[in-house]
Amino acid sequence: VPGGTETTGSDASGCRGTPIEMRMIMDDTLRSPMLDIDLSALRHNLGLVRAMAGDREVIASIKANAYGFGVVGISRALVAAGVRKLWTGNFDEAVALRAAGIDAEILLFGGAEPHQYEALLRHDLQPTIFDDAGASGLAAAAAAAGKAAPVWIKVDAGLGRLGVPVDEAFAFVRGVVATPGLALRGVYSHLPFGSADGRQWALDRQGAFQRLIARLAEAGVAVPVTQLWGSSGLLTGLPDDSNAVCVGHALYGLTPLEPGVGDDQSFRPLVRSLSAGIIRITEAGAGDGGTGGYGRIDNRLAATAAIGIGDGLRK
C-alpha cells in the first residue's frame, strides 16, 4: 500500500479490506496477486451519484463481489460514507457482510430458495418475492420464527427476465400487504440499457411501472421505497417518480453506456494497480517461438507471473 493513500487490497482468494486487513491477508495467504483499490475514488463517485440522484435515496448495488472489488471492504466504505441499503444477488455474500459486523440493510436480488428462509430471518436480510409460492413460503417461515419478514417485490416492467408482470402487480402487492408475517419494504423494477435505442426502450416502458405505483398510492397502499433506475437511467437523466435509485457501475467508475449516450461525469476508476509475483524468467531460445497455446512468445526474455483467469485477469 503506497504510503499515505487509503486503499483496500485483494489477494487471490478475493478477500479485501482496510490497509490493516491487507497486512493480515498477506500474512495469511501464500499467494502473491494483489489488487490495490482507492477508496477515496469510491467516495468521490458516490458524491457524484448523490448529486445526480437529488432527493432520491442511493442504494448501492454490491452484487458479484461488489463488481469484483471486494464485497466486505467496499460495503464497509459505503456504510461509513452514509449508505444505509446494500443490494446483492448472492446469499453467501450477504451472510459474509453480517459476519463482518456490517449492520446496514441488506437486500437480495433474485428471490430466495426455501432452504434459505430460516437463515434469511436469522441474519435480518430482506429478500425479493415475485410470486405466490415465494410469498406464502416466506410467510410460513416468518410465523415459525415468530417475526415478520421484510420483503421487496420485483415487477417485470418489460425486461422479461424476473418479476411479477406489471399488469398483475397491483393485485400481488395488495395481497402481500395483507399477508400476516410479511412486511413490505419496497417495490422495484429493472430496465437496463446501454445504447440510444435502449434508452428509448426503457423510456417507453417506465410509464407502466410508475402508473402502478400511482395506482397503489391511490388505493391507500403505502410503499416505503420505490426504485426503477440504475446507473444507465441515472446517467441519461430519465424521468423518475420513484424515491430511490440503485447504482452499481457508476459507483465503481464504470459505465454501462456506449460512448455518446448519457452524461459524461468525472467518475474515477477504483483500481490503482494489479500486481503479482514473477515465478520464472525464460531467456530467448527456451521455446520455439511458435503460435500455439495462448499466443506467440518471441521475446528476448519471457516472464511468467503468478496470476490468471481465476484472479479476474482477462485475455
Coordinates of C-alpha atoms in Angstrom, one line a residue:
V1 CA 0.0 0.0 0.0
P2 CA 1.6 3.3 -1.0
G3 CA 2.3 5.5 2.0
G4 CA -0.4 8.0 2.8
T5 CA -3.0 6.6 0.5
E6 CA -6.2 5.0 1.6
T7 CA -6.8 1.7 -0.2
T8 CA -8.3 -1.7 0.1
G9 CA -6.5 -4.8 -1.2
S10 CA -7.3 -8.2 -2.5
D11 CA -5.4 -11.4 -2.5
A12 CA -6.1 -14.3 -5.0
S13 CA -9.0 -15.6 -2.8
G14 CA -11.0 -12.4 -3.3
C15 CA -10.5 -11.1 0.3
R16 CA -10.4 -7.3 0.7
G17 CA -10.3 -4.8 3.5
T18 CA -8.5 -1.9 5.0
P19 CA -4.7 -1.4 4.9
I20 CA -4.5 -3.2 8.3
E21 CA -6.6 -6.1 6.9
M22 CA -4.4 -6.2 3.9
R23 CA -1.4 -6.9 6.1
M24 CA -3.4 -9.6 7.8
I25 CA -4.4 -11.1 4.5
M26 CA -0.8 -11.0 3.3
D27 CA 0.3 -12.9 6.4
D28 CA -2.5 -15.5 6.0
T29 CA -2.1 -16.3 2.3
L30 CA 0.8 -17.8 0.3
R31 CA -0.3 -16.3 -3.0
S32 CA 1.0 -13.1 -4.3
P33 CA -1.7 -11.5 -6.6
M34 CA -2.9 -8.2 -5.1
L35 CA -5.4 -5.6 -6.3
D36 CA -4.9 -2.1 -4.9
I37 CA -8.2 -0.2 -4.7
D38 CA -8.5 3.5 -3.9
L39 CA -11.5 4.0 -1.6
S40 CA -11.3 7.8 -2.0
A41 CA -12.3 7.3 -5.6
L42 CA -15.4 5.3 -4.4
R43 CA -16.4 8.2 -2.1
H44 CA -15.9 10.6 -5.0
N45 CA -18.1 8.6 -7.3
L46 CA -20.7 8.2 -4.5
G47 CA -20.8 12.0 -4.2
L48 CA -21.4 12.4 -7.9
V49 CA -24.2 9.8 -7.8
R50 CA -25.9 11.5 -4.9
A51 CA -25.8 14.9 -6.7
M52 CA -27.4 13.3 -9.7
A53 CA -30.0 11.4 -7.6
G54 CA -31.2 14.6 -5.9
D55 CA -33.9 13.7 -3.3
R56 CA -33.8 10.0 -4.2
E57 CA -32.1 7.6 -1.8
V58 CA -29.0 5.9 -3.2
I59 CA -29.0 2.2 -2.7
A60 CA -25.6 0.6 -3.5
S61 CA -25.5 -2.5 -5.8
I62 CA -22.8 -4.7 -4.4
K63 CA -23.6 -7.8 -6.4
A64 CA -20.9 -10.1 -7.8
N65 CA -18.5 -9.4 -5.0
A66 CA -19.1 -5.7 -5.4
Y67 CA -18.4 -5.9 -9.1
G68 CA -15.1 -7.7 -8.3
F69 CA -13.8 -5.1 -6.0
G70 CA -14.5 -7.0 -2.7
V71 CA -17.9 -7.0 -1.1
V72 CA -16.8 -6.6 2.5
G73 CA -14.2 -3.9 2.0
I74 CA -16.4 -1.9 -0.4
S75 CA -19.5 -2.3 1.8
R76 CA -17.7 -1.0 4.9
A77 CA -16.5 2.0 2.9
L78 CA -20.0 2.7 1.6
V79 CA -21.7 2.4 5.0
A80 CA -19.0 4.7 6.5
A81 CA -20.0 7.2 3.8
G82 CA -23.6 7.0 4.9
V83 CA -25.1 4.4 2.6
R84 CA -27.8 2.5 4.5
K85 CA -29.0 0.0 1.9
L86 CA -26.8 -2.6 0.2
W87 CA -28.2 -4.8 -2.6
T88 CA -26.6 -8.1 -3.6
G89 CA -27.8 -11.1 -5.5
N90 CA -25.6 -13.6 -3.5
F91 CA -26.9 -15.1 -0.3
D92 CA -23.4 -16.1 0.8
E93 CA -22.1 -12.6 0.3
A94 CA -25.0 -11.2 2.4
V95 CA -24.2 -13.5 5.3
A96 CA -20.5 -12.6 5.0
L97 CA -21.4 -9.0 5.4
R98 CA -23.2 -9.8 8.6
A99 CA -20.3 -11.9 9.8
A100 CA -18.1 -8.8 9.2
G101 CA -20.3 -6.8 11.5
I102 CA -22.0 -4.7 8.8
D103 CA -25.4 -3.6 10.2
A104 CA -26.8 -1.8 7.2
E105 CA -30.0 -3.0 5.5
I106 CA -29.0 -5.9 3.2
L107 CA -31.4 -6.5 0.3
L108 CA -31.4 -9.6 -2.0
F109 CA -32.0 -9.6 -5.7
G110 CA -33.3 -12.6 -7.4
G111 CA -35.6 -14.3 -4.8
A112 CA -34.8 -16.7 -2.0
E113 CA -34.8 -20.5 -2.0
P114 CA -36.9 -22.3 0.6
H115 CA -33.9 -23.7 2.4
Q116 CA -32.6 -20.2 2.9
Y117 CA -35.6 -18.8 4.7
E118 CA -34.5 -19.6 8.2
A119 CA -31.1 -18.0 7.7
L120 CA -32.6 -15.0 5.9
L121 CA -34.7 -14.2 9.0
R122 CA -31.8 -15.0 11.4
H123 CA -29.4 -12.6 9.7
D124 CA -32.1 -9.9 9.2
L125 CA -31.9 -10.0 5.4
Q126 CA -34.5 -8.6 3.0
P127 CA -35.4 -10.9 0.2
T128 CA -37.2 -10.3 -3.1
I129 CA -40.5 -12.0 -3.8
F130 CA -42.5 -12.1 -7.1
D131 CA -44.9 -15.0 -6.9
D132 CA -47.4 -16.6 -4.6
A133 CA -45.2 -19.5 -3.7
G134 CA -42.4 -17.3 -2.5
A135 CA -44.8 -15.1 -0.5
S136 CA -46.6 -18.0 1.2
G137 CA -43.4 -19.9 1.9
L138 CA -41.6 -16.9 3.5
A139 CA -44.7 -16.0 5.5
A140 CA -44.8 -19.5 6.9
A141 CA -41.1 -19.4 7.8
A142 CA -41.7 -16.0 9.5
A143 CA -44.6 -17.4 11.5
A144 CA -42.4 -20.3 12.7
A145 CA -39.7 -17.8 13.7
G146 CA -42.1 -15.5 15.4
K147 CA -41.1 -12.5 13.5
A148 CA -42.1 -10.6 10.4
A149 CA -40.1 -11.0 7.2
P150 CA -39.2 -7.7 5.4
V151 CA -39.7 -8.2 1.7
W152 CA -39.2 -6.4 -1.6
I153 CA -41.4 -7.0 -4.7
K154 CA -39.8 -7.1 -8.1
V155 CA -42.0 -6.1 -11.0
D156 CA -41.3 -7.0 -14.6
A157 CA -41.9 -3.8 -16.5
G158 CA -40.6 -5.1 -19.8
L159 CA -37.3 -6.8 -19.4
G160 CA -39.0 -10.2 -19.3
R161 CA -36.4 -11.8 -17.0
L162 CA -37.8 -11.8 -13.5
G163 CA -40.6 -10.3 -11.5
V164 CA -44.4 -10.3 -11.3
P165 CA -45.8 -9.0 -14.6
V166 CA -46.6 -5.3 -14.3
D167 CA -50.3 -5.9 -15.2
E168 CA -50.6 -8.4 -12.3
A169 CA -48.5 -6.5 -9.8
F170 CA -51.3 -4.3 -8.3
A171 CA -53.2 -7.4 -7.0
F172 CA -50.0 -9.1 -5.9
V173 CA -48.7 -6.1 -3.9
R174 CA -52.1 -5.8 -2.2
G175 CA -52.0 -9.5 -1.4
V176 CA -48.6 -9.3 0.2
V177 CA -49.5 -6.3 2.3
A178 CA -52.5 -8.3 3.6
T179 CA -50.4 -11.4 4.4
P180 CA -49.5 -11.8 8.1
G181 CA -45.8 -12.3 8.6
L182 CA -44.7 -10.2 5.6
A183 CA -43.6 -6.5 5.9
L184 CA -43.4 -4.7 2.6
R185 CA -40.2 -2.6 2.3
G186 CA -40.3 -1.7 -1.3
V187 CA -41.4 -2.3 -4.9
Y188 CA -38.8 -2.1 -7.7
S189 CA -38.2 -2.9 -11.3
H190 CA -35.2 -3.1 -13.7
L191 CA -34.8 -1.6 -17.2
P192 CA -31.1 -1.7 -18.0
F193 CA -29.7 -0.4 -21.3
G194 CA -26.5 0.8 -22.9
S195 CA -27.5 2.4 -26.3
A196 CA -29.6 5.3 -27.5
D197 CA -32.2 2.8 -28.8
G198 CA -32.1 1.1 -25.4
R199 CA -32.7 4.4 -23.7
Q200 CA -35.9 4.9 -25.8
W201 CA -36.9 1.3 -25.0
A202 CA -36.6 2.0 -21.3
L203 CA -38.4 5.3 -21.5
D204 CA -41.3 3.6 -23.3
R205 CA -41.7 1.1 -20.6
Q206 CA -41.1 3.1 -17.4
G207 CA -44.6 4.6 -17.6
A208 CA -46.2 1.3 -16.8
F209 CA -44.2 0.9 -13.6
Q210 CA -44.9 4.5 -12.5
R211 CA -48.6 4.1 -13.2
L212 CA -48.6 1.0 -10.9
I213 CA -47.0 3.0 -8.1
A214 CA -49.5 5.8 -8.5
R215 CA -52.4 3.4 -8.5
L216 CA -51.2 1.7 -5.3
A217 CA -51.0 5.1 -3.7
E218 CA -54.5 6.0 -4.7
A219 CA -55.7 2.7 -3.2
G220 CA -54.0 3.6 0.1
V221 CA -51.2 1.1 -0.2
A222 CA -48.1 2.5 1.5
V223 CA -44.9 1.5 -0.3
P224 CA -41.9 2.8 1.7
V225 CA -39.4 2.6 -1.1
T226 CA -39.9 2.6 -4.9
Q227 CA -37.0 2.1 -7.3
L228 CA -36.7 1.9 -11.1
W229 CA -33.4 3.3 -12.4
G230 CA -29.8 2.2 -12.0
S231 CA -26.7 3.7 -13.5
S232 CA -28.0 3.8 -17.1
G233 CA -31.2 5.6 -16.2
L234 CA -29.4 8.0 -13.8
L235 CA -26.6 8.9 -16.2
T236 CA -29.1 9.6 -19.0
G237 CA -31.4 11.7 -16.8
L238 CA -34.6 9.6 -17.4
P239 CA -37.7 10.9 -15.6
D240 CA -38.4 9.2 -12.3
D241 CA -41.2 9.4 -9.8
S242 CA -39.5 6.8 -7.5
N243 CA -37.8 7.8 -4.3
A244 CA -34.7 5.7 -4.7
V245 CA -32.1 4.6 -7.3
C246 CA -29.9 1.5 -7.1
V247 CA -26.5 2.2 -8.6
G248 CA -23.6 -0.2 -9.3
H249 CA -21.5 0.7 -12.3
A250 CA -21.1 4.4 -11.7
L251 CA -20.0 3.9 -8.1
Y252 CA -17.1 1.8 -9.3
G253 CA -16.0 4.2 -12.0
L254 CA -17.6 2.1 -14.8
T255 CA -20.4 2.8 -17.3
P256 CA -22.9 0.6 -18.9
L257 CA -23.4 3.1 -21.7
E258 CA -22.0 3.3 -25.2
P259 CA -19.9 6.5 -26.0
G260 CA -22.1 9.5 -26.5
V261 CA -25.0 8.1 -24.6
G262 CA -25.7 9.9 -21.3
D263 CA -23.9 12.4 -19.1
D264 CA -20.2 12.2 -19.2
Q265 CA -19.4 12.6 -15.5
S266 CA -15.9 12.7 -13.9
F267 CA -16.1 9.3 -12.3
R268 CA -12.8 7.9 -11.1
P269 CA -11.6 4.3 -11.5
L270 CA -11.1 2.4 -8.3
V271 CA -8.2 0.2 -9.4
R272 CA -4.8 1.8 -8.6
S273 CA -2.8 -1.3 -9.5
L274 CA -2.9 -5.0 -10.1
S275 CA 0.3 -6.9 -9.2
A276 CA 1.6 -10.5 -8.9
G277 CA 4.9 -12.2 -8.3
I278 CA 7.1 -13.3 -11.2
I279 CA 7.8 -17.0 -10.8
R280 CA 10.1 -17.6 -13.8
I281 CA 12.1 -15.6 -16.4
T282 CA 13.0 -17.5 -19.5
E283 CA 15.8 -16.5 -21.9
A284 CA 15.3 -16.4 -25.7
G285 CA 15.6 -19.8 -27.2
A286 CA 13.9 -21.7 -24.4
G287 CA 10.8 -22.1 -26.5
D288 CA 10.4 -22.4 -30.3
G289 CA 8.5 -19.1 -30.7
G290 CA 5.5 -20.8 -32.2
T291 CA 1.9 -19.6 -32.3
G292 CA 0.3 -22.4 -30.3
G293 CA -1.1 -22.1 -26.8
Y294 CA -2.0 -18.6 -25.8
G295 CA -0.1 -16.8 -28.5
R296 CA 3.4 -16.2 -29.8
I297 CA 6.3 -15.9 -27.4
D298 CA 9.1 -14.2 -29.2
N299 CA 10.8 -12.0 -26.6
R300 CA 14.4 -11.9 -25.5
L301 CA 13.1 -12.6 -22.0
A302 CA 9.7 -14.0 -21.1
A303 CA 8.4 -13.5 -17.6
T304 CA 5.7 -15.7 -16.1
A305 CA 3.6 -14.0 -13.4
A306 CA 1.6 -16.0 -10.8
I307 CA -1.8 -14.7 -11.9
G308 CA -4.6 -15.9 -14.2
I309 CA -8.2 -16.1 -15.1
G310 CA -9.1 -17.3 -11.5
D311 CA -7.8 -13.9 -10.3
G312 CA -10.0 -12.0 -12.7
L313 CA -7.4 -11.5 -15.4
R314 CA -8.9 -11.3 -18.8
K315 CA -7.2 -12.2 -22.1

